[in-house]
């Protein structure tokens, strides 16, 4: 019983940051064009993580891209600029996206 409760608590604690980050993505309208697992208008977040997994400069470039927008890395559909999203939110979201497996 104690092991089951401990396991449930640990799983809940590990899932909480991911759910908070997904809520942050929802709050900032990111999930209108992206999802974690499937391509929508833009690439799935897991595909972004996979593409940039070995790129040491990816975090800074993706933060800049989220703020300024861009086109060409994933096709010709542009990602609009997101200057209204706080720098802290952008950094949190990019770190979360890059951590996905």
GROMACS .gro file of N, CA, C and O in nm:
model
  404
    1UNK      N    1   0.082  -0.119   0.000
    1UNK     CA    2   0.000   0.000   0.000
    1UNK      C    3   0.087   0.125   0.000
    1UNK      O    4   0.062   0.217  -0.075
    2UNK      N    5   0.189   0.127   0.086
    2UNK     CA    6   0.276   0.244   0.094
    2UNK      C    7   0.351   0.265  -0.037
    2UNK      O    8   0.368   0.378  -0.082
    3UNK      N    9   0.398   0.156  -0.099
    3UNK     CA   10   0.471   0.167  -0.225
    3UNK      C   11   0.381   0.221  -0.335
    3UNK      O   12   0.422   0.302  -0.416
    4UNK      N   13   0.256   0.176  -0.338
    4UNK     CA   14   0.161   0.222  -0.439
    4UNK      C   15   0.133   0.371  -0.421
    4UNK      O   16   0.132   0.447  -0.518
    5UNK      N   17   0.114   0.413  -0.300
    5UNK     CA   18   0.089   0.554  -0.271
    5UNK      C   19   0.211   0.638  -0.307
    5UNK      O   20   0.198   0.743  -0.371
    6UNK      N   21   0.329   0.591  -0.272
    6UNK     CA   22   0.452   0.663  -0.304
    6UNK      C   23   0.470   0.673  -0.455
    6UNK      O   24   0.503   0.780  -0.508
    7UNK      N   25   0.446   0.565  -0.526
    7UNK     CA   26   0.458   0.566  -0.672
    7UNK      C   27   0.359   0.665  -0.733
    7UNK      O   28   0.393   0.740  -0.824
    8UNK      N   29   0.237   0.666  -0.684
    8UNK     CA   30   0.135   0.758  -0.735
    8UNK      C   31   0.176   0.904  -0.709
    8UNK      O   32   0.160   0.990  -0.796
    9UNK      N   33   0.229   0.930  -0.592
    9UNK     CA   34   0.274   1.066  -0.560
    9UNK      C   35   0.390   1.109  -0.649
    9UNK      O   36   0.394   1.222  -0.697
   10UNK      N   37   0.484   1.018  -0.672
   10UNK     CA   38   0.598   1.050  -0.757
   10UNK      C   39   0.555   1.074  -0.901
   10UNK      O   40   0.601   1.168  -0.965
   11UNK      N   41   0.466   0.992  -0.952
   11UNK     CA   42   0.416   1.011  -1.089
   11UNK      C   43   0.341   1.142  -1.100
   11UNK      O   44   0.355   1.215  -1.198
   12UNK      N   45   0.263   1.174  -1.000
   12UNK     CA   46   0.190   1.301  -1.001
   12UNK      C   47   0.284   1.419  -0.996
   12UNK      O   48   0.266   1.518  -1.066
   13UNK      N   49   0.390   1.409  -0.918
   13UNK     CA   50   0.488   1.518  -0.908
   13UNK      C   51   0.563   1.536  -1.039
   13UNK      O   52   0.594   1.648  -1.079
   14UNK      N   53   0.592   1.425  -1.108
   14UNK     CA   54   0.663   1.435  -1.235
   14UNK      C   55   0.571   1.488  -1.344
   14UNK      O   56   0.614   1.560  -1.433
   15UNK      N   57   0.443   1.455  -1.341
   15UNK     CA   58   0.349   1.499  -1.442
   15UNK      C   59   0.310   1.645  -1.423
   15UNK      O   60   0.276   1.714  -1.519
   16UNK      N   61   0.316   1.695  -1.301
   16UNK     CA   62   0.273   1.832  -1.273
   16UNK      C   63   0.347   1.937  -1.354
   16UNK      O   64   0.284   2.024  -1.414
   17UNK      N   65   0.482   1.934  -1.364
   17UNK     CA   66   0.550   2.034  -1.446
   17UNK      C   67   0.510   2.026  -1.593
   17UNK      O   68   0.492   2.128  -1.658
   18UNK      N   69   0.495   1.906  -1.646
   18UNK     CA   70   0.455   1.892  -1.786
   18UNK      C   71   0.316   1.950  -1.807
   18UNK      O   72   0.292   2.018  -1.906
   19UNK      N   73   0.226   1.925  -1.714
   19UNK     CA   74   0.091   1.979  -1.727
   19UNK      C   75   0.094   2.131  -1.712
   19UNK      O   76   0.022   2.201  -1.783
   20UNK      N   77   0.177   2.183  -1.626
   20UNK     CA   78   0.189   2.327  -1.609
   20UNK      C   79   0.244   2.390  -1.737
   20UNK      O   80   0.197   2.496  -1.779
   21UNK      N   81   0.343   2.325  -1.799
   21UNK     CA   82   0.399   2.379  -1.922
   21UNK      C   83   0.298   2.372  -2.037
   21UNK      O   84   0.291   2.462  -2.119
   22UNK      N   85   0.218   2.265  -2.041
   22UNK     CA   86   0.115   2.257  -2.144
   22UNK      C   87   0.010   2.364  -2.120
   22UNK      O   88  -0.039   2.425  -2.215
   23UNK      N   89  -0.022   2.392  -1.995
   23UNK     CA   90  -0.117   2.500  -1.963
   23UNK      C   91  -0.058   2.635  -2.004
   23UNK      O   92  -0.131   2.723  -2.053
   24UNK      N   93   0.071   2.652  -1.987
   24UNK     CA   94   0.139   2.775  -2.029
   24UNK      C   95   0.131   2.790  -2.180
   24UNK      O   96   0.107   2.898  -2.233
   25UNK      N   97   0.150   2.681  -2.253
   25UNK     CA   98   0.138   2.682  -2.399
   25UNK      C   99  -0.004   2.717  -2.439
   25UNK      O  100  -0.027   2.794  -2.534
   26UNK      N  101  -0.102   2.663  -2.368
   26UNK     CA  102  -0.243   2.694  -2.396
   26UNK      C  103  -0.271   2.841  -2.370
   26UNK      O  104  -0.333   2.908  -2.453
   27UNK      N  105  -0.224   2.891  -2.258
   27UNK     CA  106  -0.245   3.032  -2.221
   27UNK      C  107  -0.191   3.127  -2.327
   27UNK      O  108  -0.251   3.231  -2.354
   28UNK      N  109  -0.080   3.091  -2.388
   28UNK     CA  110  -0.016   3.178  -2.486
   28UNK      C  111  -0.054   3.144  -2.631
   28UNK      O  112   0.010   3.191  -2.725
   29UNK      N  113  -0.159   3.063  -2.647
   29UNK     CA  114  -0.214   3.026  -2.779
   29UNK      C  115  -0.119   2.944  -2.866
   29UNK      O  116  -0.139   2.936  -2.987
   30UNK      N  117  -0.018   2.883  -2.809
   30UNK     CA  118   0.075   2.800  -2.886
   30UNK      C  119   0.006   2.676  -2.942
   30UNK      O  120   0.041   2.628  -3.050
   31UNK      N  121  -0.091   2.624  -2.866
   31UNK     CA  122  -0.155   2.499  -2.905
   31UNK      C  123  -0.258   2.518  -3.016
   31UNK      O  124  -0.319   2.421  -3.061
   32UNK      N  125  -0.275   2.640  -3.063
   32UNK     CA  126  -0.357   2.664  -3.180
   32UNK      C  127  -0.289   2.604  -3.303
   32UNK      O  128  -0.355   2.551  -3.392
   33UNK      N  129  -0.157   2.612  -3.308
   33UNK     CA  130  -0.081   2.565  -3.424
   33UNK      C  131   0.008   2.443  -3.396
   33UNK      O  132   0.056   2.380  -3.489
   34UNK      N  133   0.034   2.414  -3.270
   34UNK     CA  134   0.124   2.305  -3.233
   34UNK      C  135   0.056   2.210  -3.135
   34UNK      O  136  -0.034   2.250  -3.062
   35UNK      N  137   0.103   2.086  -3.134
   35UNK     CA  138   0.064   1.991  -3.030
   35UNK      C  139   0.191   1.919  -2.986
   35UNK      O  140   0.296   1.933  -3.050
   36UNK      N  141   0.181   1.842  -2.882
   36UNK     CA  142   0.298   1.770  -2.833
   36UNK      C  143   0.337   1.658  -2.928
   36UNK      O  144   0.454   1.642  -2.963
   37UNK      N  145   0.237   1.583  -2.976
   37UNK     CA  146   0.265   1.460  -3.050
   37UNK      C  147   0.238   1.461  -3.200
   37UNK      O  148   0.287   1.373  -3.269
   38UNK      N  149   0.158   1.554  -3.248
   38UNK     CA  150   0.116   1.549  -3.389
   38UNK      C  151   0.130   1.685  -3.455
   38UNK      O  152   0.107   1.789  -3.392
   39UNK      N  153   0.167   1.683  -3.583
   39UNK     CA  154   0.177   1.805  -3.660
   39UNK      C  155   0.037   1.864  -3.677
   39UNK      O  156  -0.057   1.794  -3.709
   40UNK      N  157   0.024   1.992  -3.654
   40UNK     CA  158  -0.099   2.065  -3.684
   40UNK      C  159  -0.062   2.162  -3.797
   40UNK      O  160  -0.025   2.119  -3.904
   41UNK      N  161  -0.068   2.289  -3.770
   41UNK     CA  162  -0.019   2.388  -3.866
   41UNK      C  163   0.133   2.387  -3.863
   41UNK      O  164   0.200   2.388  -3.966
   42UNK      N  165   0.187   2.384  -3.742
   42UNK     CA  166   0.331   2.377  -3.722
   42UNK      C  167   0.371   2.239  -3.673
   42UNK      O  168   0.285   2.152  -3.651
   43UNK      N  169   0.499   2.216  -3.657
   43UNK     CA  170   0.547   2.084  -3.617
   43UNK      C  171   0.506   2.047  -3.475
   43UNK      O  172   0.482   2.133  -3.391
   44UNK      N  173   0.500   1.917  -3.450
   44UNK     CA  174   0.477   1.867  -3.314
   44UNK      C  175   0.597   1.903  -3.228
   44UNK      O  176   0.711   1.904  -3.275
   45UNK      N  177   0.573   1.932  -3.104
   45UNK     CA  178   0.683   1.969  -3.014
   45UNK      C  179   0.786   1.857  -3.003
   45UNK      O  180   0.905   1.884  -2.991
   46UNK      N  181   0.742   1.733  -3.005
   46UNK     CA  182   0.839   1.622  -2.997
   46UNK      C  183   0.929   1.619  -3.120
   46UNK      O  184   1.046   1.582  -3.110
   47UNK      N  185   0.878   1.659  -3.236
   47UNK     CA  186   0.960   1.666  -3.357
   47UNK      C  187   1.063   1.779  -3.345
   47UNK      O  188   1.176   1.766  -3.390
   48UNK      N  189   1.022   1.890  -3.286
   48UNK     CA  190   1.115   2.001  -3.263
   48UNK      C  191   1.226   1.954  -3.171
   48UNK      O  192   1.345   1.977  -3.198
   49UNK      N  193   1.190   1.887  -3.062
   49UNK     CA  194   1.290   1.836  -2.967
   49UNK      C  195   1.387   1.741  -3.036
   49UNK      O  196   1.509   1.748  -3.014
   50UNK      N  197   1.334   1.655  -3.120
   50UNK     CA  198   1.418   1.557  -3.191
   50UNK      C  199   1.513   1.628  -3.287
   50UNK      O  200   1.633   1.596  -3.292
   51UNK      N  201   1.462   1.724  -3.362
   51UNK     CA  202   1.544   1.796  -3.461
   51UNK      C  203   1.661   1.869  -3.395
   51UNK      O  204   1.770   1.874  -3.450
   52UNK      N  205   1.638   1.926  -3.278
   52UNK     CA  206   1.738   2.009  -3.213
   52UNK      C  207   1.809   1.940  -3.097
   52UNK      O  208   1.880   2.005  -3.020
   53UNK      N  209   1.793   1.810  -3.084
   53UNK     CA  210   1.845   1.736  -2.968
   53UNK      C  211   1.996   1.755  -2.947
   53UNK      O  212   2.042   1.764  -2.833
   54UNK      N  213   2.073   1.762  -3.053
   54UNK     CA  214   2.219   1.772  -3.038
   54UNK      C  215   2.271   1.912  -3.068
   54UNK      O  216   2.392   1.931  -3.078
   55UNK      N  217   2.183   2.007  -3.079
   55UNK     CA  218   2.219   2.144  -3.115
   55UNK      C  219   2.233   2.228  -2.988
   55UNK      O  220   2.134   2.263  -2.924
   56UNK      N  221   2.355   2.259  -2.952
   56UNK     CA  222   2.382   2.333  -2.828
   56UNK      C  223   2.324   2.475  -2.829
   56UNK      O  224   2.293   2.530  -2.725
   57UNK      N  225   2.311   2.535  -2.946
   57UNK     CA  226   2.259   2.671  -2.956
   57UNK      C  227   2.110   2.679  -2.983
   57UNK      O  228   2.056   2.788  -3.002
   58UNK      N  229   2.043   2.565  -2.980
   58UNK     CA  230   1.901   2.561  -3.017
   58UNK      C  231   1.814   2.645  -2.924
   58UNK      O  232   1.724   2.715  -2.970
   59UNK      N  233   1.839   2.638  -2.795
   59UNK     CA  234   1.752   2.710  -2.701
   59UNK      C  235   1.747   2.859  -2.734
   59UNK      O  236   1.639   2.917  -2.748
   60UNK      N  237   1.860   2.921  -2.749
   60UNK     CA  238   1.864   3.066  -2.777
   60UNK      C  239   1.800   3.097  -2.911
   60UNK      O  240   1.725   3.195  -2.923
   61UNK      N  241   1.827   3.015  -3.013
   61UNK     CA  242   1.769   3.041  -3.145
   61UNK      C  243   1.617   3.023  -3.145
   61UNK      O  244   1.545   3.100  -3.207
   62UNK      N  245   1.569   2.922  -3.074
   62UNK     CA  246   1.426   2.899  -3.069
   62UNK      C  247   1.354   3.007  -2.988
   62UNK      O  248   1.244   3.048  -3.024
   63UNK      N  249   1.417   3.055  -2.882
   63UNK     CA  250   1.359   3.167  -2.807
   63UNK      C  251   1.343   3.287  -2.899
   63UNK      O  252   1.237   3.350  -2.903
   64UNK      N  253   1.447   3.318  -2.975
   64UNK     CA  254   1.441   3.431  -3.068
   64UNK      C  255   1.335   3.407  -3.175
   64UNK      O  256   1.261   3.500  -3.212
   65UNK      N  257   1.325   3.284  -3.224
   65UNK     CA  258   1.227   3.254  -3.329
   65UNK      C  259   1.084   3.266  -3.279
   65UNK      O  260   0.996   3.315  -3.349
   66UNK      N  261   1.059   3.223  -3.157
   66UNK     CA  262   0.925   3.236  -3.100
   66UNK      C  263   0.888   3.384  -3.091
   66UNK      O  264   0.777   3.423  -3.128
   67UNK      N  265   0.979   3.465  -3.046
   67UNK     CA  266   0.951   3.609  -3.031
   67UNK      C  267   0.936   3.679  -3.167
   67UNK      O  268   0.844   3.758  -3.185
   68UNK      N  269   1.026   3.649  -3.262
   68UNK     CA  270   1.029   3.723  -3.389
   68UNK      C  271   0.947   3.656  -3.500
   68UNK      O  272   0.915   3.720  -3.599
   69UNK      N  273   0.916   3.527  -3.484
   69UNK     CA  274   0.850   3.453  -3.591
   69UNK      C  275   0.954   3.402  -3.689
   69UNK      O  276   1.074   3.427  -3.675
   70UNK      N  277   0.909   3.330  -3.790
   70UNK     CA  278   1.002   3.280  -3.889
   70UNK      C  279   0.933   3.190  -3.990
   70UNK      O  280   0.815   3.159  -3.978
   71UNK      N  281   1.009   3.151  -4.090
   71UNK     CA  282   0.959   3.063  -4.194
   71UNK      C  283   1.076   2.987  -4.254
   71UNK      O  284   1.189   3.035  -4.254
   72UNK      N  285   1.050   2.865  -4.301
   72UNK     CA  286   1.152   2.791  -4.373
   72UNK      C  287   1.209   2.671  -4.302
   72UNK      O  288   1.250   2.576  -4.366
   73UNK      N  289   1.214   2.671  -4.170
   73UNK     CA  290   1.273   2.557  -4.098
   73UNK      C  291   1.184   2.433  -4.106
   73UNK      O  292   1.233   2.322  -4.100
   74UNK      N  293   1.053   2.453  -4.121
   74UNK     CA  294   0.957   2.342  -4.123
   74UNK      C  295   0.864   2.351  -4.243
   74UNK      O  296   0.755   2.296  -4.242
   75UNK      N  297   0.905   2.421  -4.346
   75UNK     CA  298   0.820   2.439  -4.463
   75UNK      C  299   0.791   2.587  -4.484
   75UNK      O  300   0.854   2.674  -4.423
   76UNK      N  301   0.696   2.616  -4.569
   76UNK     CA  302   0.672   2.755  -4.606
   76UNK      C  303   0.558   2.822  -4.531
   76UNK      O  304   0.526   2.938  -4.558
   77UNK      N  305   0.496   2.754  -4.436
   77UNK     CA  306   0.393   2.818  -4.354
   77UNK      C  307   0.465   2.896  -4.245
   77UNK      O  308   0.538   2.838  -4.164
   78UNK      N  309   0.448   3.029  -4.242
   78UNK     CA  310   0.522   3.108  -4.143
   78UNK      C  311   0.466   3.094  -4.002
   78UNK      O  312   0.347   3.072  -3.983
   79UNK      N  313   0.556   3.106  -3.905
   79UNK     CA  314   0.515   3.118  -3.766
   79UNK      C  315   0.512   3.267  -3.736
   79UNK      O  316   0.613   3.336  -3.755
   80UNK      N  317   0.397   3.318  -3.693
   80UNK     CA  318   0.391   3.462  -3.666
   80UNK      C  319   0.474   3.500  -3.545
   80UNK      O  320   0.500   3.416  -3.458
   81UNK      N  321   0.515   3.625  -3.538
   81UNK     CA  322   0.588   3.671  -3.419
   81UNK      C  323   0.497   3.669  -3.296
   81UNK      O  324   0.375   3.681  -3.307
   82UNK      N  325   0.558   3.652  -3.181
   82UNK     CA  326   0.485   3.646  -3.054
   82UNK      C  327   0.544   3.741  -2.951
   82UNK      O  328   0.585   3.699  -2.843
   83UNK      N  329   0.549   3.871  -2.983
   83UNK     CA  330   0.610   3.966  -2.889
   83UNK      C  331   0.531   3.983  -2.760
   83UNK      O  332   0.587   4.028  -2.659
   84UNK      N  333   0.404   3.943  -2.760
   84UNK     CA  334   0.320   3.957  -2.641
   84UNK      C  335   0.351   3.852  -2.535
   84UNK      O  336   0.314   3.868  -2.419
   85UNK      N  337   0.421   3.745  -2.572
   85UNK     CA  338   0.455   3.641  -2.476
   85UNK      C  339   0.578   3.686  -2.398
   85UNK      O  340   0.677   3.727  -2.457
   86UNK      N  341   0.568   3.680  -2.267
   86UNK     CA  342   0.679   3.727  -2.184
   86UNK      C  343   0.805   3.646  -2.210
   86UNK      O  344   0.799   3.529  -2.248
   87UNK      N  345   0.920   3.709  -2.189
   87UNK     CA  346   1.048   3.640  -2.207
   87UNK      C  347   1.057   3.517  -2.117
   87UNK      O  348   1.107   3.413  -2.158
   88UNK      N  349   1.005   3.529  -1.995
   88UNK     CA  350   1.009   3.416  -1.901
   88UNK      C  351   0.924   3.300  -1.953
   88UNK      O  352   0.967   3.184  -1.946
   89UNK      N  353   0.806   3.330  -2.006
   89UNK     CA  354   0.721   3.225  -2.060
   89UNK      C  355   0.785   3.159  -2.181
   89UNK      O  356   0.784   3.036  -2.194
   90UNK      N  357   0.843   3.238  -2.270
   90UNK     CA  358   0.908   3.182  -2.389
   90UNK      C  359   1.022   3.089  -2.347
   90UNK      O  360   1.034   2.977  -2.398
   91UNK      N  361   1.104   3.133  -2.254
   91UNK     CA  362   1.216   3.050  -2.209
   91UNK      C  363   1.166   2.919  -2.147
   91UNK      O  364   1.219   2.812  -2.177
   92UNK      N  365   1.064   2.927  -2.063
   92UNK     CA  366   1.007   2.808  -2.001
   92UNK      C  367   0.953   2.713  -2.107
   92UNK      O  368   0.977   2.592  -2.102
   93UNK      N  369   0.880   2.767  -2.204
   93UNK     CA  370   0.822   2.684  -2.309
   93UNK      C  371   0.928   2.618  -2.395
   93UNK      O  372   0.919   2.498  -2.425
   94UNK      N  373   1.029   2.692  -2.434
   94UNK     CA  374   1.135   2.635  -2.518
   94UNK      C  375   1.210   2.526  -2.442
   94UNK      O  376   1.238   2.419  -2.497
   95UNK      N  377   1.243   2.550  -2.316
   95UNK     CA  378   1.310   2.447  -2.236
   95UNK      C  379   1.225   2.321  -2.227
   95UNK      O  380   1.275   2.210  -2.239
   96UNK      N  381   1.096   2.338  -2.206
   96UNK     CA  382   1.005   2.224  -2.198
   96UNK      C  383   1.001   2.149  -2.331
   96UNK      O  384   1.014   2.028  -2.334
   97UNK      N  385   0.985   2.221  -2.439
   97UNK     CA  386   0.978   2.158  -2.572
   97UNK      C  387   1.106   2.079  -2.599
   97UNK      O  388   1.099   1.964  -2.643
   98UNK      N  389   1.220   2.138  -2.572
   98UNK     CA  390   1.347   2.069  -2.598
   98UNK      C  391   1.368   1.949  -2.507
   98UNK      O  392   1.448   1.860  -2.539
   99UNK      N  393   1.296   1.942  -2.395
   99UNK     CA  394   1.311   1.830  -2.303
   99UNK      C  395   1.223   1.711  -2.340
   99UNK      O  396   1.240   1.602  -2.285
  100UNK      N  397   1.132   1.728  -2.433
  100UNK     CA  398   1.040   1.620  -2.470
  100UNK      C  399   1.111   1.507  -2.541
  100UNK      O  400   1.205   1.529  -2.618
  101UNK      N  401   1.065   1.387  -2.520
  101UNK     CA  402   1.124   1.269  -2.585
  101UNK      C  403   1.019   1.204  -2.674
  101UNK      O  404   0.905   1.204  -2.654
   0.00000   0.00000   0.00000
